[in-house]
Amino acid sequence: MFQFLVRMVKYIGGRILEYAPYATLIGILFFILYTGISSVAKRKSLTQSIYEEKIVIKSLFVVCLSAVLMDTLLFRPYFENPLSNVLGNWWLVSFKNGWLNNDSILNIVLFMPVTFLFTAGWNEQLERRIGLHLRSAFAFSGVFSFVLSLLIETSQLIFHRGTFQLTDLVYNTLGGCLGGMIYWCARRERDNRSHKHDISHREYGM
């Protein structure tokens, strides 16, 4: 089991670090442009814009999204037949044969921070539109990650970059749902702690 985890971490870490410098540069450019435009348009100081607009979180989302697009589409080699393996391989791991499906696991891992950071960065807008309850958060995370994955897979099909696989759609959507659920649980825990703190503060004040 330990060997499986080591191999998986090495593979996923290597794939992510391969595009990290380029994705980070795009995130920095986004941060500078967003901060400048926001501070000018809303007549706020740079510090106010960064804090109130959650620009750091949104910039991290851009970094993660850029890394995903680079790995799944932009830097992929040319494939003559992108429909050569539509069904893909559904198994994640085989302990009996010592086999690990790193690509499918990577599909899950890559989409978790994308959905988490998008929900965290634009949570106020999402709460006004759909309300971030457990059911709505799960539904939004699933739809968001599925649509994003479908756009990537369709682009792979059109531009012959990689192969169109149903497993990618399923595992990307699964990763997105997990990311959304992690955000919802973290947000709920923070709200509960804040509520308990307010109650204890009022009782102490009395």
Short mmCIF file of C-alpha atoms in Angstrom, two decimals:
data_model
loop_
_atom_site.label_atom_id
_atom_site.label_comp_id
_atom_site.label_asym_id
_atom_site.label_seq_id
_atom_site.Cartn_x
_atom_site.Cartn_y
_atom_site.Cartn_z
CA MET A 1 0.00 0.00 0.00
CA PHE A 2 2.82 2.38 0.89
CA GLN A 3 4.53 1.74 -2.44
CA PHE A 4 1.30 2.58 -4.26
CA LEU A 5 1.05 5.89 -2.42
CA VAL A 6 4.69 6.79 -3.08
CA ARG A 7 4.35 6.08 -6.79
CA MET A 8 1.11 8.01 -6.99
CA VAL A 9 2.52 11.06 -5.17
CA LYS A 10 5.64 11.08 -7.36
CA TYR A 11 3.61 10.86 -10.55
CA ILE A 12 1.04 13.50 -9.59
CA GLY A 13 3.68 15.80 -8.10
CA GLY A 14 5.82 15.55 -11.21
CA ARG A 15 2.90 16.34 -13.52
CA ILE A 16 1.85 19.35 -11.43
CA LEU A 17 5.36 20.77 -10.98
CA GLU A 18 6.00 20.48 -14.70
CA TYR A 19 3.58 23.33 -15.42
CA ALA A 20 3.76 25.16 -12.09
CA PRO A 21 6.12 27.98 -13.25
CA TYR A 22 3.95 28.88 -16.26
CA ALA A 23 0.70 28.64 -14.31
CA THR A 24 2.13 30.73 -11.48
CA LEU A 25 3.19 33.44 -13.92
CA ILE A 26 -0.33 33.60 -15.35
CA GLY A 27 -1.72 33.80 -11.80
CA ILE A 28 0.62 36.71 -10.94
CA LEU A 29 -0.42 38.60 -14.08
CA PHE A 30 -4.08 38.00 -13.23
CA PHE A 31 -3.48 39.25 -9.67
CA ILE A 32 -1.86 42.48 -10.89
CA LEU A 33 -4.52 43.21 -13.52
CA TYR A 34 -7.48 42.31 -11.30
CA THR A 35 -6.16 44.37 -8.38
CA GLY A 36 -5.53 47.41 -10.56
CA ILE A 37 -8.85 47.27 -12.37
CA SER A 38 -10.81 46.60 -9.17
CA SER A 39 -9.18 49.43 -7.22
CA VAL A 40 -9.76 51.94 -10.03
CA ALA A 41 -13.31 50.86 -10.93
CA LYS A 42 -14.54 50.73 -7.32
CA ARG A 43 -12.31 53.53 -6.03
CA LYS A 44 -10.76 51.46 -3.30
CA SER A 45 -7.21 51.17 -2.03
CA LEU A 46 -5.13 48.24 -3.21
CA THR A 47 -5.37 46.61 0.21
CA GLN A 48 -9.15 46.94 0.26
CA SER A 49 -9.48 45.51 -3.23
CA ILE A 50 -7.26 42.52 -2.45
CA TYR A 51 -9.16 41.70 0.75
CA GLU A 52 -12.75 42.48 -0.23
CA GLU A 53 -12.56 41.00 -3.73
CA LYS A 54 -10.71 37.87 -2.53
CA ILE A 55 -8.16 38.42 -5.28
CA VAL A 56 -5.59 36.05 -3.76
CA ILE A 57 -8.05 33.15 -3.80
CA LYS A 58 -9.19 34.01 -7.32
CA SER A 59 -5.57 34.20 -8.47
CA LEU A 60 -4.90 30.75 -7.01
CA PHE A 61 -7.94 29.51 -8.95
CA VAL A 62 -6.40 30.90 -12.14
CA VAL A 63 -3.11 29.15 -11.32
CA CYS A 64 -4.85 25.80 -10.84
CA LEU A 65 -7.06 26.20 -13.90
CA SER A 66 -4.04 27.15 -16.03
CA ALA A 67 -2.15 24.07 -14.83
CA VAL A 68 -5.15 21.86 -15.68
CA LEU A 69 -5.47 23.31 -19.18
CA MET A 70 -1.74 22.96 -19.81
CA ASP A 71 -1.71 19.35 -18.66
CA THR A 72 -4.90 18.24 -20.39
CA LEU A 73 -4.90 20.31 -23.56
CA LEU A 74 -2.31 22.96 -24.38
CA PHE A 75 0.86 20.89 -23.99
CA ARG A 76 -0.55 17.58 -25.13
CA PRO A 77 1.02 15.87 -28.18
CA TYR A 78 -0.89 15.45 -31.42
CA PHE A 79 -3.08 12.32 -31.60
CA GLU A 80 -4.09 10.97 -34.97
CA ASN A 81 -7.23 9.32 -33.61
CA PRO A 82 -8.59 11.01 -30.46
CA LEU A 83 -11.44 8.46 -30.35
CA SER A 84 -9.14 5.46 -30.08
CA ASN A 85 -10.01 4.82 -26.41
CA VAL A 86 -13.36 6.41 -25.63
CA LEU A 87 -14.28 4.12 -22.74
CA GLY A 88 -10.85 4.42 -21.10
CA ASN A 89 -9.91 2.37 -18.04
CA TRP A 90 -12.30 2.58 -15.08
CA TRP A 91 -10.17 0.86 -12.44
CA LEU A 92 -8.15 3.13 -10.19
CA VAL A 93 -5.95 0.49 -8.62
CA SER A 94 -5.27 -3.24 -8.70
CA PHE A 95 -3.50 -4.46 -5.57
CA LYS A 96 -3.29 -7.98 -6.97
CA ASN A 97 -1.34 -6.99 -10.08
CA GLY A 98 0.48 -4.05 -8.54
CA TRP A 99 -1.09 -1.67 -11.04
CA LEU A 100 -2.06 1.95 -10.46
CA ASN A 101 -4.11 4.10 -12.83
CA ASN A 102 -2.24 7.36 -12.25
CA ASP A 103 -4.06 9.28 -14.98
CA SER A 104 -7.51 8.68 -13.50
CA ILE A 105 -6.30 9.53 -10.01
CA LEU A 106 -4.70 12.68 -11.42
CA ASN A 107 -8.03 13.63 -13.01
CA ILE A 108 -9.65 13.52 -9.58
CA VAL A 109 -6.86 15.40 -7.81
CA LEU A 110 -6.55 18.18 -10.41
CA PHE A 111 -10.20 19.18 -10.29
CA MET A 112 -10.51 19.27 -6.50
CA PRO A 113 -8.65 22.59 -5.97
CA VAL A 114 -10.20 24.11 -9.10
CA THR A 115 -13.75 23.72 -7.80
CA PHE A 116 -12.75 24.49 -4.21
CA LEU A 117 -11.04 27.77 -5.12
CA PHE A 118 -13.76 28.85 -7.57
CA THR A 119 -16.43 28.32 -4.93
CA ALA A 120 -14.34 30.10 -2.28
CA GLY A 121 -13.45 33.02 -4.55
CA TRP A 122 -16.97 33.69 -5.81
CA ASN A 123 -18.92 32.35 -2.83
CA GLU A 124 -20.90 35.56 -2.27
CA GLN A 125 -22.19 35.60 -5.82
CA LEU A 126 -23.01 31.90 -5.66
CA GLU A 127 -24.85 32.29 -2.36
CA ARG A 128 -27.02 35.05 -3.81
CA ARG A 129 -27.88 32.97 -6.86
CA ILE A 130 -28.18 29.38 -5.65
CA GLY A 131 -27.46 29.38 -1.90
CA LEU A 132 -24.56 27.23 -0.80
CA HIS A 133 -26.43 24.53 1.10
CA LEU A 134 -25.18 20.95 0.98
CA ARG A 135 -27.41 19.92 -1.90
CA SER A 136 -26.89 23.07 -3.97
CA ALA A 137 -23.13 23.05 -3.34
CA PHE A 138 -22.89 19.43 -4.45
CA ALA A 139 -25.05 20.07 -7.53
CA PHE A 140 -23.12 23.19 -8.53
CA SER A 141 -19.75 21.49 -8.06
CA GLY A 142 -20.86 18.57 -10.20
CA VAL A 143 -22.27 20.72 -12.99
CA PHE A 144 -19.31 23.13 -12.98
CA SER A 145 -16.68 20.38 -13.11
CA PHE A 146 -18.64 18.35 -15.68
CA VAL A 147 -19.04 21.32 -18.03
CA LEU A 148 -15.37 22.27 -17.67
CA SER A 149 -14.29 18.69 -18.28
CA LEU A 150 -16.62 18.40 -21.28
CA LEU A 151 -15.13 21.55 -22.80
CA ILE A 152 -11.63 20.14 -22.35
CA GLU A 153 -12.53 16.74 -23.78
CA THR A 154 -14.34 18.32 -26.74
CA SER A 155 -11.33 20.54 -27.43
CA GLN A 156 -9.09 17.47 -27.33
CA LEU A 157 -11.36 15.84 -29.88
CA ILE A 158 -11.47 18.87 -32.18
CA PHE A 159 -7.77 19.76 -32.04
CA HIS A 160 -6.46 16.17 -31.71
CA ARG A 161 -4.77 16.94 -28.38
CA GLY A 162 -5.09 13.83 -26.28
CA THR A 163 -7.94 11.34 -26.44
CA PHE A 164 -11.63 11.82 -25.68
CA GLN A 165 -12.47 9.51 -22.76
CA LEU A 166 -15.62 9.03 -20.73
CA THR A 167 -13.52 8.11 -17.70
CA ASP A 168 -12.00 11.60 -17.75
CA LEU A 169 -15.46 13.14 -17.60
CA VAL A 170 -16.51 10.94 -14.69
CA TYR A 171 -13.34 11.29 -12.62
CA ASN A 172 -13.01 15.02 -13.27
CA THR A 173 -16.61 15.49 -12.12
CA LEU A 174 -15.93 13.34 -9.07
CA GLY A 175 -12.89 15.45 -8.19
CA GLY A 176 -14.89 18.65 -8.64
CA CYS A 177 -17.66 17.37 -6.36
CA LEU A 178 -15.10 16.46 -3.69
CA GLY A 179 -13.58 19.94 -3.92
CA GLY A 180 -16.98 21.57 -3.55
CA MET A 181 -17.85 19.37 -0.57
CA ILE A 182 -14.54 20.17 1.13
CA TYR A 183 -15.27 23.88 0.77
CA TRP A 184 -18.82 23.46 2.07
CA CYS A 185 -17.61 21.51 5.13
CA ALA A 186 -14.85 24.04 5.83
CA ARG A 187 -17.29 26.94 5.46
CA ARG A 188 -19.85 25.28 7.72
CA GLU A 189 -17.21 24.57 10.37
CA ARG A 190 -16.02 28.18 10.26
CA ASP A 191 -19.58 29.52 10.54
CA ASN A 192 -20.30 27.21 13.48
CA ARG A 193 -17.17 28.35 15.30
CA SER A 194 -18.03 31.99 14.62
CA HIS A 195 -21.56 31.44 15.92
CA LYS A 196 -20.29 29.74 19.11
CA HIS A 197 -17.80 32.56 19.62
CA ASP A 198 -20.56 35.18 19.30
CA ILE A 199 -22.73 33.33 21.83
CA SER A 200 -19.91 32.97 24.35
CA HIS A 201 -18.98 36.62 23.85
CA ARG A 202 -22.56 37.76 24.55
CA GLU A 203 -22.79 35.54 27.62
CA TYR A 204 -19.47 36.85 28.91
CA GLY A 205 -20.60 40.43 28.25
CA MET A 206 -23.76 39.81 30.26
#
